[in-house]
Structure formats: structure tokens, C-alpha cells
PDB file of C-alpha atoms in Angstrom:
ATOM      1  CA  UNK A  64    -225.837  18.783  54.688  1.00 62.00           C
ATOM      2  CA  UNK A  65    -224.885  22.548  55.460  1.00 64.00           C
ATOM      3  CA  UNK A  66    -221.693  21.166  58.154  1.00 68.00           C
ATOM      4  CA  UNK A  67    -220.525  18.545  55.876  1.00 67.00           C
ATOM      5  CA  UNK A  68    -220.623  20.664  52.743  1.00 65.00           C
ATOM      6  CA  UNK A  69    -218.004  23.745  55.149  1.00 65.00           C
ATOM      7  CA  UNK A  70    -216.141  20.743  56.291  1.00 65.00           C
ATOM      8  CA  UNK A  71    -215.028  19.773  52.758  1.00 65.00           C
ATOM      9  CA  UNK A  72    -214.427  23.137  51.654  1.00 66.00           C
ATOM     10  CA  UNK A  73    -212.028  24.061  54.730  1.00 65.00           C
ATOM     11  CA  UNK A  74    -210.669  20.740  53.994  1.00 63.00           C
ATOM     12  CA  UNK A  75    -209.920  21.442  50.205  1.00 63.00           C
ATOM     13  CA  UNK A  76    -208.672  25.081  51.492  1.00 66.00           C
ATOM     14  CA  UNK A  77    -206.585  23.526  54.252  1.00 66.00           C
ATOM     15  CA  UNK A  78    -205.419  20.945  51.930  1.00 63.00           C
ATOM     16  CA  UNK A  79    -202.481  22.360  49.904  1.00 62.00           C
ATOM     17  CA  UNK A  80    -200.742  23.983  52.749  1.00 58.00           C
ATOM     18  CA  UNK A  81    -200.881  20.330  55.800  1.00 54.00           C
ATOM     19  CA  UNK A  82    -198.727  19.007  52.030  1.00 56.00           C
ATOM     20  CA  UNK A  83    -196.045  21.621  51.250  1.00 56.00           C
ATOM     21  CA  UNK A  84    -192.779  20.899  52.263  1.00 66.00           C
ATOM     22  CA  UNK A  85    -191.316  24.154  54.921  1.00 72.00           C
ATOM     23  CA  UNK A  86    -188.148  24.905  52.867  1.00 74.00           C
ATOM     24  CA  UNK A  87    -185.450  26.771  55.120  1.00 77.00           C
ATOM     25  CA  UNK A  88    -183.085  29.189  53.236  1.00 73.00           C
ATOM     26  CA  UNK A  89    -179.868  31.002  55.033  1.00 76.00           C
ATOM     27  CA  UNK A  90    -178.460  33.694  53.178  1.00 83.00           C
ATOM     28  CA  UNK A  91    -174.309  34.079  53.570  1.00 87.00           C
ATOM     29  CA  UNK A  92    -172.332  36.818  54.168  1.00 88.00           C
ATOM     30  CA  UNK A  93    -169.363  38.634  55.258  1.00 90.00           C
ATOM     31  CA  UNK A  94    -170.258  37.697  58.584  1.00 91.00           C
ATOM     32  CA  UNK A  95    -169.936  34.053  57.142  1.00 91.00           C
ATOM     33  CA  UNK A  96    -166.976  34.642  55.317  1.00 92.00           C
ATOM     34  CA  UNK A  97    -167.810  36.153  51.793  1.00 92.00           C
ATOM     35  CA  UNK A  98    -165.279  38.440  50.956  1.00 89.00           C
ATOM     36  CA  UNK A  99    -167.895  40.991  49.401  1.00 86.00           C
ATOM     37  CA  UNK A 100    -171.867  41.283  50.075  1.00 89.00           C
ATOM     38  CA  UNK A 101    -171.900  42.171  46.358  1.00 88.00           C
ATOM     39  CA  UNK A 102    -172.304  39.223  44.074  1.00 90.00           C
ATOM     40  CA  UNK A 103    -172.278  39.437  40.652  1.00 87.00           C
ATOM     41  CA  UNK A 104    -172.538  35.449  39.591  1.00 90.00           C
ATOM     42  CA  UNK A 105    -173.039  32.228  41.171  1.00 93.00           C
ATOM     43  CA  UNK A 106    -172.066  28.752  39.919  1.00 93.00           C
ATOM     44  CA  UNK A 107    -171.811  25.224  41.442  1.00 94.00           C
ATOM     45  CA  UNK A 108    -168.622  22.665  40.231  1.00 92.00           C
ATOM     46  CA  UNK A 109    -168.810  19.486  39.542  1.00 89.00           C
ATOM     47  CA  UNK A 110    -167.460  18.408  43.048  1.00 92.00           C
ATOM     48  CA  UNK A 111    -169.738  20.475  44.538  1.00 93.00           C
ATOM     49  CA  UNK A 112    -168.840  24.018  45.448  1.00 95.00           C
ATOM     50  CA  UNK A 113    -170.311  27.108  45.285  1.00 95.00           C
ATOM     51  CA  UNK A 114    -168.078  29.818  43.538  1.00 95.00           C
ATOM     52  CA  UNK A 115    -169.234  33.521  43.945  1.00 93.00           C
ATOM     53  CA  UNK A 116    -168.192  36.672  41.899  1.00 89.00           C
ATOM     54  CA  UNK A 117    -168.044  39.061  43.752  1.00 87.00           C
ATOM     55  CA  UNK A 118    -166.802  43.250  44.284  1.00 82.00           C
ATOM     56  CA  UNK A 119    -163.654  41.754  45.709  1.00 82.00           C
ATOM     57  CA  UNK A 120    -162.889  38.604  43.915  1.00 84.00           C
ATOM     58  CA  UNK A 121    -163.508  34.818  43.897  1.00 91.00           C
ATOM     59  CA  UNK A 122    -164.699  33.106  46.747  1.00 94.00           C
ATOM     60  CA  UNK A 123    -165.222  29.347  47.015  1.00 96.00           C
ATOM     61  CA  UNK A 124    -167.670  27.733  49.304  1.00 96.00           C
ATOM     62  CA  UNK A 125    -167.954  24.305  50.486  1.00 95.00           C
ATOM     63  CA  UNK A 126    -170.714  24.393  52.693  1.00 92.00           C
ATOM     64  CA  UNK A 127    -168.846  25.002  55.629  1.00 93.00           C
ATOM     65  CA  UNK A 128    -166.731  27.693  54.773  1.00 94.00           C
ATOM     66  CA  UNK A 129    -165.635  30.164  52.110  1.00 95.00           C
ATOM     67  CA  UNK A 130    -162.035  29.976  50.602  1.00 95.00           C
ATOM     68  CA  UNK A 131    -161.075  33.685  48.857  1.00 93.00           C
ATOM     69  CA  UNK A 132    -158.852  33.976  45.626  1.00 89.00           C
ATOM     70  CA  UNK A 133    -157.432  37.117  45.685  1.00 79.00           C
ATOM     71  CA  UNK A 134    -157.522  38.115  41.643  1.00 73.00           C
ATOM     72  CA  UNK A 135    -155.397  41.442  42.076  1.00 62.00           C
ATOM     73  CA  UNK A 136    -152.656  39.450  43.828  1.00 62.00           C
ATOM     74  CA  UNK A 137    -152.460  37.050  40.500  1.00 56.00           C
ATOM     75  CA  UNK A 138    -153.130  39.712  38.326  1.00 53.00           C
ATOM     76  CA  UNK A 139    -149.886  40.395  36.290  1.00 49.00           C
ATOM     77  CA  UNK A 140    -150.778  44.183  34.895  1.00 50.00           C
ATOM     78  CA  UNK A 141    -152.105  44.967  38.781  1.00 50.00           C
ATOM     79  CA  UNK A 142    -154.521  47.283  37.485  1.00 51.00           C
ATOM     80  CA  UNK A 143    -156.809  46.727  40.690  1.00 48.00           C
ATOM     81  CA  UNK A 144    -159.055  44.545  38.958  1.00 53.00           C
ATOM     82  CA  UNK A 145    -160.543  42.611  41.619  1.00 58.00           C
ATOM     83  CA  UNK A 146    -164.543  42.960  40.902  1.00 69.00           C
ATOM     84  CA  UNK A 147    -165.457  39.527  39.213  1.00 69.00           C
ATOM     85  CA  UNK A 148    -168.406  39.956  36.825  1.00 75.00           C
ATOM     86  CA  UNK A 149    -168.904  37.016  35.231  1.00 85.00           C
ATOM     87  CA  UNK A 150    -168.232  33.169  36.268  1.00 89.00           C
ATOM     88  CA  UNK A 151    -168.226  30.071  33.697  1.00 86.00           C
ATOM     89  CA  UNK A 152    -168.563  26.112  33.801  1.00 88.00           C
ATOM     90  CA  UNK A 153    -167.177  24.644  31.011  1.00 84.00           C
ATOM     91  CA  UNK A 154    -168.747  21.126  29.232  1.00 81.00           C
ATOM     92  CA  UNK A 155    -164.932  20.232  30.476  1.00 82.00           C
ATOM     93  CA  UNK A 156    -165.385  21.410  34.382  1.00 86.00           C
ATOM     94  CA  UNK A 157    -162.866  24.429  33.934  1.00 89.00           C
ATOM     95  CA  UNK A 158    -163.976  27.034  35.651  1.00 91.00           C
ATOM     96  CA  UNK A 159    -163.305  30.957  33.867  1.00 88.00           C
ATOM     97  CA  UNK A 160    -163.665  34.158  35.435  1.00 86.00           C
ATOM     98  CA  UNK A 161    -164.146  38.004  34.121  1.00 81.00           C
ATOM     99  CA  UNK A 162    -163.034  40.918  35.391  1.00 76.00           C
ATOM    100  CA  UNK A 163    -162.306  44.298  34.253  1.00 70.00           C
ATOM    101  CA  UNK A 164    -158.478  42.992  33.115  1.00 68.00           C
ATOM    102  CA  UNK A 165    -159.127  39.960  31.342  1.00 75.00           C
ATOM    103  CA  UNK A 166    -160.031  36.198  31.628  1.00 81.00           C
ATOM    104  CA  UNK A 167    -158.355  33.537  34.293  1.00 86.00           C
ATOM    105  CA  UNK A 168    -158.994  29.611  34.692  1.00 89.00           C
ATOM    106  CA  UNK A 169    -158.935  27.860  38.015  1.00 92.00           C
ATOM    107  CA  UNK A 170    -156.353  25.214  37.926  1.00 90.00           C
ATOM    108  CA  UNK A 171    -157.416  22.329  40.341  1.00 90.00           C
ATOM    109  CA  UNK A 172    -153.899  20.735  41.182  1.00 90.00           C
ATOM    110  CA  UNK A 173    -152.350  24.396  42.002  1.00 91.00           C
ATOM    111  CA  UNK A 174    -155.845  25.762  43.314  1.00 91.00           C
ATOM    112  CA  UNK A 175    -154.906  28.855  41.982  1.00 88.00           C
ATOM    113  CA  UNK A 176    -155.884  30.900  38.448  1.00 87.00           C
ATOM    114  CA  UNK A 177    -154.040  31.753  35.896  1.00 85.00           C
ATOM    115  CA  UNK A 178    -154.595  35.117  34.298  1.00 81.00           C
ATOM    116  CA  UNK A 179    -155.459  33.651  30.556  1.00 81.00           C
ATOM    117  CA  UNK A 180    -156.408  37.117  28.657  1.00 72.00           C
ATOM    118  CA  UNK A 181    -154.810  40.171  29.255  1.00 66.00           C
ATOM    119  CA  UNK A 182    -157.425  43.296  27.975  1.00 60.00           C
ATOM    120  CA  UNK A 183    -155.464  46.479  26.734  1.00 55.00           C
ATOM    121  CA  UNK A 184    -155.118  49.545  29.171  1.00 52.00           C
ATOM    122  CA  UNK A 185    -157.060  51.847  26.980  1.00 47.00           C
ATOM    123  CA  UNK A 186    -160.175  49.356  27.683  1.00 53.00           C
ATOM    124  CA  UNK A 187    -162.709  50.149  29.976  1.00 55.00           C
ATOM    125  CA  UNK A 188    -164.807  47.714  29.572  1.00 56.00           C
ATOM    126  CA  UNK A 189    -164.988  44.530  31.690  1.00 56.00           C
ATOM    127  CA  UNK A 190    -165.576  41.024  30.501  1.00 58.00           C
ATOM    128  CA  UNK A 191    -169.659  40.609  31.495  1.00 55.00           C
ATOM    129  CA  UNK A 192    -170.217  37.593  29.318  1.00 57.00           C
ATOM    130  CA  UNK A 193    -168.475  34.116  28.457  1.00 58.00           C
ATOM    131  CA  UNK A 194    -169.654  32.138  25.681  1.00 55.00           C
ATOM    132  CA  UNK A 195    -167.944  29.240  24.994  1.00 57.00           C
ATOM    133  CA  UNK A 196    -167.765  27.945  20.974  1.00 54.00           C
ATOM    134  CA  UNK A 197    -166.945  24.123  20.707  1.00 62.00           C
ATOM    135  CA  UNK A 198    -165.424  22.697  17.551  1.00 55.00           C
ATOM    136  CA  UNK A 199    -167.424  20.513  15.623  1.00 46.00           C
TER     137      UNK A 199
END
């Protein structure tokens, strides 16, 4: 009774890890393309992609590679704004970004963004939250 009694309980032990799936997870970075090892935000589109905020802009990844949007170069005041802090989905897919200058939208058909919000020079403060308010 003693050998069958161990058998079940190193089966019952055993039993949780013969069923759990072996996930794999690879981290990216520069060496992969990211622009910046620091990452403030992550989101996924509708289509798919990956965007990351990062120390040095917008990057875009579609599972093969990353695609960088330079914010400074877009950014009309050029106050060296680049450090994205905060990225949002819409309910209508547009996709906003924050940085220390303001607010820009990624527009699809020019994949590009358009600087949206311009913050005052005397602010210090960077954009670390979006909330979005629909109309009723």
C-alpha cells in the first residue's frame, strides 16, 4: 500500500508541471533596432504593431523590425523634446503621443505625426497622462 500511496503523491506533485505550456519570451533592444533601451509605454494598434515610447522617440515594431519617428525632427518649437512619456489608443484607432512639448497624432496615409498641442516654454512639465472624454 506504502509504493502505491508515494506513487500517487509524486504523481499529483509531478502533475502540474508534465501540463504547463514552456512559454518563450525575447526581450528587444537597440541591438534589435529600438532606438532607446528606455521605454516609457507600450501599446499594440489595431493592425497589429507594437509602438514604444521611448528616451528618444517613437518606434514602431512589426515583428520583424522597428520603424523610428523622429519627434524632434517634426517638432515645430524644436525644443529637443524627443523623450515620449505617454502613448494612447483611441476607441477610433488614432494613436497620440506625449512628450515634454505637447501632443502629436500618427496619421496613417502620411505615416508621419502631426504635432497637435503646442505646451508654453515656461512649462516644464511633460504630458504623462492622456485621458480621452467622449461626447455623449
Amino acid at each position: 500500500m506504502k509504493p502505491l500511496l508515494l506513487l500517487l503523491l509524486a504523481w499529483v506533485a509531478l502533475l502540474p508541471n508534465s501540463l504547463a505550456q514552456k512559454m518563450r519570451f525575447y526581450g528587444l533592444d537597440v541591438d534589435d533596432g529600438l532606438s532607446q533601451n528606455t521605454v516609457w509605454d507600450i501599446t499594440q494598434d489595431s493592425l497589429g504593431y507594437l509602438w514604444f515610447a521611448t528616451a528618444d522617440g517613437v518606434d514602431r515594431y512589426d515583428g520583424y523590425q522597428f520603424k523610428r519617428y523622429d519627434i524632434n525632427r517634426m517638432n515645430r518649437n524644436r525644443r529637443g523634446a524627443s523623450t515620449i512619456f505617454k502613448l494612447y489608443l483611441s476607441e477610433s484607432k488614432e494613436l497620440w503621443v506625449s512628450h515634454r512639448s505637447g501632443l502629436h497624432r500618427y496619421n496613417a496615409e502620411a505615416d508621419s505625426f502631426e504635432h497637435v498641442v503646442v505646451l508654453p516654454v515656461v512649462s516644464q512639465e511633460p504630458i504623462v497622462s492622456i485621458l480621452h472624454i467622449g461626447s455623449t
